[in-house]
mmCIF file of C-alpha atoms in Angstrom:
data_model
loop_
_atom_site.group_PDB
_atom_site.id
_atom_site.type_symbol
_atom_site.label_atom_id
_atom_site.label_comp_id
_atom_site.label_asym_id
_atom_site.label_seq_id
_atom_site.Cartn_x
_atom_site.Cartn_y
_atom_site.Cartn_z
ATOM 1 C CA UNK A 13 -68.457 -137.312 76.697
ATOM 2 C CA UNK A 14 -65.156 -138.195 78.364
ATOM 3 C CA UNK A 15 -65.493 -140.247 81.508
ATOM 4 C CA UNK A 16 -62.917 -139.904 84.279
ATOM 5 C CA UNK A 17 -61.133 -143.163 84.988
ATOM 6 C CA UNK A 18 -61.544 -144.255 88.599
ATOM 7 C CA UNK A 19 -58.476 -144.522 90.825
ATOM 8 C CA UNK A 20 -58.990 -148.271 91.183
ATOM 9 C CA UNK A 21 -59.052 -148.665 87.357
ATOM 10 C CA UNK A 22 -55.834 -146.626 87.155
ATOM 11 C CA UNK A 23 -54.249 -148.791 89.862
ATOM 12 C CA UNK A 24 -55.259 -152.149 88.313
ATOM 13 C CA UNK A 25 -54.394 -151.309 84.698
ATOM 14 C CA UNK A 26 -51.022 -149.788 85.645
ATOM 15 C CA UNK A 27 -50.176 -152.832 87.769
ATOM 16 C CA UNK A 28 -50.990 -155.233 84.911
ATOM 17 C CA UNK A 29 -49.081 -153.151 82.374
ATOM 18 C CA UNK A 30 -45.981 -153.090 84.609
ATOM 19 C CA UNK A 31 -46.197 -156.871 85.056
ATOM 20 C CA UNK A 32 -46.498 -157.464 81.317
ATOM 21 C CA UNK A 33 -43.444 -155.223 80.731
ATOM 22 C CA UNK A 34 -41.359 -157.604 82.850
ATOM 23 C CA UNK A 35 -41.607 -156.366 86.445
ATOM 24 C CA UNK A 36 -42.451 -158.796 89.262
ATOM 25 C CA UNK A 37 -45.985 -158.770 90.702
ATOM 26 C CA UNK A 38 -44.606 -157.188 93.901
ATOM 27 C CA UNK A 39 -43.069 -154.238 92.049
ATOM 28 C CA UNK A 40 -46.084 -154.012 89.710
ATOM 29 C CA UNK A 41 -48.295 -153.567 92.827
ATOM 30 C CA UNK A 42 -46.099 -150.620 93.859
ATOM 31 C CA UNK A 43 -46.463 -149.091 90.380
ATOM 32 C CA UNK A 44 -50.258 -149.388 90.600
ATOM 33 C CA UNK A 45 -50.344 -147.585 93.963
ATOM 34 C CA UNK A 46 -48.016 -144.907 92.584
ATOM 35 C CA UNK A 47 -50.116 -144.156 89.521
ATOM 36 C CA UNK A 48 -53.176 -143.796 91.726
ATOM 37 C CA UNK A 49 -51.219 -141.222 93.787
ATOM 38 C CA UNK A 50 -49.834 -139.229 90.859
ATOM 39 C CA UNK A 51 -53.220 -138.938 89.176
ATOM 40 C CA UNK A 52 -54.855 -138.037 92.493
ATOM 41 C CA UNK A 53 -52.318 -135.210 92.953
ATOM 42 C CA UNK A 54 -52.848 -134.014 89.373
ATOM 43 C CA UNK A 55 -49.460 -135.099 88.016
ATOM 44 C CA UNK A 56 -49.028 -136.885 84.700
ATOM 45 C CA UNK A 57 -48.532 -140.455 85.912
ATOM 46 C CA UNK A 58 -50.245 -142.497 83.188
ATOM 47 C CA UNK A 59 -48.712 -140.454 80.377
ATOM 48 C CA UNK A 60 -45.188 -141.005 81.745
ATOM 49 C CA UNK A 61 -45.744 -144.660 82.673
ATOM 50 C CA UNK A 62 -47.137 -145.488 79.222
ATOM 51 C CA UNK A 63 -44.053 -144.077 77.461
ATOM 52 C CA UNK A 64 -41.643 -145.577 80.013
ATOM 53 C CA UNK A 65 -43.075 -149.095 79.673
ATOM 54 C CA UNK A 66 -42.922 -148.884 75.867
ATOM 55 C CA UNK A 67 -39.263 -147.796 76.114
ATOM 56 C CA UNK A 68 -38.456 -150.310 78.872
ATOM 57 C CA UNK A 69 -38.551 -153.243 76.477
ATOM 58 C CA UNK A 70 -36.250 -151.543 73.963
ATOM 59 C CA UNK A 71 -33.886 -149.416 76.038
ATOM 60 C CA UNK A 72 -31.482 -150.280 78.808
ATOM 61 C CA UNK A 73 -31.709 -148.680 82.236
ATOM 62 C CA UNK A 74 -29.272 -148.934 85.106
ATOM 63 C CA UNK A 75 -30.521 -150.607 88.261
ATOM 64 C CA UNK A 76 -29.436 -149.298 91.640
ATOM 65 C CA UNK A 77 -29.414 -151.351 94.817
ATOM 66 C CA UNK A 78 -27.700 -149.314 97.529
ATOM 67 C CA UNK A 79 -28.475 -145.587 97.601
ATOM 68 C CA UNK A 80 -25.823 -143.275 99.067
ATOM 69 C CA UNK A 81 -25.323 -139.486 99.239
ATOM 70 C CA UNK A 82 -24.032 -139.348 95.654
ATOM 71 C CA UNK A 83 -25.387 -141.711 93.016
ATOM 72 C CA UNK A 84 -24.154 -141.498 89.445
ATOM 73 C CA UNK A 85 -25.485 -143.555 86.578
ATOM 74 C CA UNK A 86 -22.720 -144.751 84.244
ATOM 75 C CA UNK A 87 -23.770 -145.429 80.697
ATOM 76 C CA UNK A 88 -27.556 -145.558 81.032
ATOM 77 C CA UNK A 89 -29.949 -143.538 83.242
ATOM 78 C CA UNK A 90 -31.339 -145.122 86.399
ATOM 79 C CA UNK A 91 -34.651 -146.982 86.169
ATOM 80 C CA UNK A 92 -37.111 -144.863 88.241
ATOM 81 C CA UNK A 93 -39.070 -147.898 89.462
ATOM 82 C CA UNK A 94 -36.086 -149.843 90.844
ATOM 83 C CA UNK A 95 -34.631 -146.604 92.236
ATOM 84 C CA UNK A 96 -37.947 -145.805 93.959
ATOM 85 C CA UNK A 97 -38.440 -149.308 95.374
ATOM 86 C CA UNK A 98 -34.973 -149.217 96.948
ATOM 87 C CA UNK A 99 -35.492 -145.660 98.191
ATOM 88 C CA UNK A 100 -38.590 -146.731 100.141
ATOM 89 C CA UNK A 101 -36.766 -149.790 101.519
ATOM 90 C CA UNK A 102 -33.775 -147.730 102.684
ATOM 91 C CA UNK A 103 -35.446 -144.455 103.708
ATOM 92 C CA UNK A 104 -35.049 -145.064 107.452
ATOM 93 C CA UNK A 105 -31.274 -145.003 106.920
ATOM 94 C CA UNK A 106 -31.264 -142.349 104.199
ATOM 95 C CA UNK A 107 -32.933 -139.667 106.309
ATOM 96 C CA UNK A 108 -29.790 -139.555 108.498
ATOM 97 C CA UNK A 109 -27.974 -138.057 105.502
ATOM 98 C CA UNK A 110 -28.192 -134.326 104.818
ATOM 99 C CA UNK A 111 -28.677 -134.307 101.086
ATOM 100 C CA UNK A 112 -28.928 -137.024 98.449
ATOM 101 C CA UNK A 113 -28.008 -136.409 94.852
ATOM 102 C CA UNK A 114 -28.905 -138.741 92.010
ATOM 103 C CA UNK A 115 -27.507 -138.125 88.543
ATOM 104 C CA UNK A 116 -29.347 -139.238 85.415
ATOM 105 C CA UNK A 117 -32.775 -140.700 86.068
ATOM 106 C CA UNK A 118 -35.203 -141.843 83.382
ATOM 107 C CA UNK A 119 -38.828 -140.648 83.672
ATOM 108 C CA UNK A 120 -38.263 -138.942 87.073
ATOM 109 C CA UNK A 121 -42.003 -138.243 87.592
ATOM 110 C CA UNK A 122 -42.365 -141.999 88.176
ATOM 111 C CA UNK A 123 -39.866 -141.747 91.052
ATOM 112 C CA UNK A 124 -41.880 -139.014 92.823
ATOM 113 C CA UNK A 125 -44.660 -141.130 94.407
ATOM 114 C CA UNK A 126 -42.078 -143.445 95.994
ATOM 115 C CA UNK A 127 -40.597 -140.397 97.747
ATOM 116 C CA UNK A 128 -44.083 -139.200 98.744
ATOM 117 C CA UNK A 129 -44.787 -142.565 100.376
ATOM 118 C CA UNK A 130 -41.329 -142.579 102.004
ATOM 119 C CA UNK A 131 -42.208 -139.216 103.597
ATOM 120 C CA UNK A 132 -45.117 -140.894 105.394
ATOM 121 C CA UNK A 133 -42.923 -143.820 106.526
ATOM 122 C CA UNK A 134 -40.379 -141.556 108.271
ATOM 123 C CA UNK A 135 -42.921 -138.938 109.388
ATOM 124 C CA UNK A 136 -40.955 -136.067 107.829
ATOM 125 C CA UNK A 137 -41.523 -133.829 104.862
ATOM 126 C CA UNK A 138 -39.124 -134.334 101.962
ATOM 127 C CA UNK A 139 -37.979 -131.642 99.554
ATOM 128 C CA UNK A 140 -37.119 -132.928 96.098
ATOM 129 C CA UNK A 141 -35.755 -131.059 93.089
ATOM 130 C CA UNK A 142 -35.775 -132.455 89.564
ATOM 131 C CA UNK A 143 -33.414 -129.894 88.063
ATOM 132 C CA UNK A 144 -35.419 -126.633 88.529
ATOM 133 C CA UNK A 145 -38.713 -128.365 89.279
ATOM 134 C CA UNK A 146 -39.420 -128.314 93.009
ATOM 135 C CA UNK A 147 -41.629 -130.699 94.957
ATOM 136 C CA UNK A 148 -42.467 -130.643 98.655
ATOM 137 C CA UNK A 149 -43.816 -134.017 99.751
ATOM 138 C CA UNK A 150 -45.994 -133.859 102.848
ATOM 139 C CA UNK A 151 -46.326 -137.260 104.542
ATOM 140 C CA UNK A 152 -48.059 -138.628 101.434
ATOM 141 C CA UNK A 153 -50.982 -136.239 102.024
ATOM 142 C CA UNK A 154 -50.143 -133.631 99.404
ATOM 143 C CA UNK A 155 -47.486 -132.503 96.946
ATOM 144 C CA UNK A 156 -46.680 -128.797 96.608
ATOM 145 C CA UNK A 157 -44.866 -127.980 93.401
ATOM 146 C CA UNK A 158 -43.896 -125.221 90.989
ATOM 147 C CA UNK A 159 -44.320 -127.737 88.167
ATOM 148 C CA UNK A 160 -47.823 -128.327 86.851
ATOM 149 C CA UNK A 161 -47.296 -129.240 83.215
ATOM 150 C CA UNK A 162 -49.068 -132.284 81.911
ATOM 151 C CA UNK A 163 -46.129 -133.611 79.900
ATOM 152 C CA UNK A 164 -43.761 -136.522 79.542
ATOM 153 C CA UNK A 165 -40.415 -135.973 81.211
ATOM 154 C CA UNK A 166 -38.176 -138.641 79.670
ATOM 155 C CA UNK A 167 -35.017 -137.955 81.674
ATOM 156 C CA UNK A 168 -33.290 -135.542 83.992
ATOM 157 C CA UNK A 169 -29.644 -134.867 84.802
ATOM 158 C CA UNK A 170 -30.013 -134.402 88.538
ATOM 159 C CA UNK A 171 -32.377 -135.087 91.391
ATOM 160 C CA UNK A 172 -31.669 -133.578 94.810
ATOM 161 C CA UNK A 173 -33.412 -134.830 97.939
ATOM 162 C CA UNK A 174 -33.335 -133.293 101.404
ATOM 163 C CA UNK A 175 -35.208 -134.268 104.553
ATOM 164 C CA UNK A 176 -36.934 -131.513 106.519
ATOM 165 C CA UNK A 177 -36.787 -131.735 110.292
ATOM 166 C CA UNK A 178 -40.145 -131.401 112.028
ATOM 167 C CA UNK A 179 -40.566 -127.933 113.518
ATOM 168 C CA UNK A 180 -43.679 -126.013 114.537
ATOM 169 C CA UNK A 181 -44.664 -123.180 112.194
ATOM 170 C CA UNK A 182 -45.507 -121.000 115.230
ATOM 171 C CA UNK A 183 -43.588 -119.789 118.293
ATOM 172 C CA UNK A 184 -44.221 -120.659 121.928
ATOM 173 C CA UNK A 185 -45.823 -117.277 122.662
ATOM 174 C CA UNK A 186 -48.384 -117.675 119.847
ATOM 175 C CA UNK A 187 -49.225 -121.136 121.189
ATOM 176 C CA UNK A 188 -49.722 -119.814 124.739
ATOM 177 C CA UNK A 189 -52.013 -117.034 123.490
ATOM 178 C CA UNK A 190 -54.118 -119.485 121.508
ATOM 179 C CA UNK A 191 -54.248 -121.899 124.441
ATOM 180 C CA UNK A 192 -55.423 -119.056 126.700
ATOM 181 C CA UNK A 193 -58.244 -118.314 124.244
ATOM 182 C CA UNK A 194 -59.189 -121.987 124.224
ATOM 183 C CA UNK A 195 -59.501 -121.992 128.038
ATOM 184 C CA UNK A 196 -62.549 -119.699 127.799
ATOM 185 C CA UNK A 197 -64.546 -122.651 126.467
ATOM 186 C CA UNK A 198 -63.806 -124.605 129.676
ATOM 187 C CA UNK A 199 -65.477 -121.833 131.705
ATOM 188 C CA UNK A 200 -68.522 -121.766 129.410
ATOM 189 C CA UNK A 201 -68.869 -125.546 129.535
ATOM 190 C CA UNK A 202 -68.677 -125.587 133.335
ATOM 191 C CA UNK A 203 -71.404 -122.915 133.581
ATOM 192 C CA UNK A 204 -73.584 -124.833 131.117
ATOM 193 C CA UNK A 205 -73.143 -128.013 133.160
ATOM 194 C CA UNK A 206 -74.113 -126.189 136.360
ATOM 195 C CA UNK A 207 -77.286 -124.807 134.765
ATOM 196 C CA UNK A 208 -78.083 -128.229 133.310
ATOM 197 C CA UNK A 209 -77.589 -129.875 136.697
ATOM 198 C CA UNK A 210 -79.672 -127.232 138.513
ATOM 199 C CA UNK A 211 -82.546 -127.699 136.141
ATOM 200 C CA UNK A 212 -82.485 -131.489 136.353
ATOM 201 C CA UNK A 213 -85.601 -132.932 137.844
ATOM 202 C CA UNK A 214 -87.739 -129.875 137.085
ATOM 203 C CA UNK A 215 -89.046 -131.367 133.871
ATOM 204 C CA UNK A 216 -92.559 -132.716 134.227
ATOM 205 C CA UNK A 217 -92.494 -136.209 132.799
ATOM 206 C CA UNK A 218 -96.099 -137.119 133.565
#
């Protein structure tokens, strides 16, 4: 019998593993939160983190500090954890840009939850493409995607990020019609109150 690991177990173990791989406690805390999110949304967080942390000690990854519209890794791919931490820190400035492109990122699935959390910070949905894999991040409440494979994605050539302006999914006319329907309840409630008030005092309490 296989028992599901709880989200708090996933969080704690991931955080400790990231710390033992050489990340600070602050960043390790972020990793823990992220793994909880990925597993909650049904994406392969633990699988990717496990492989990344094993590689992290042996391989070299490029660290990025300032994120701009175009970001190209030189010799080595970008570290998804450092990239994600800086993305969250800078998202209030980044959402003024139209489109952000990042070339060569290691284990891009590990970057995803940072973007999901950033979506909540700015109060806008974010559309992210890892090559042909599409992800729509909804204020850290859900992730819609055309990618559902439970696999390790060791690297990608490009990530594209765009910020979606908040617009209603309905027009003004549809809203007015619905509001008109909702007004019928006000009439019913008023009638019910009148009847209730008229009947007050008729109850025999003796």
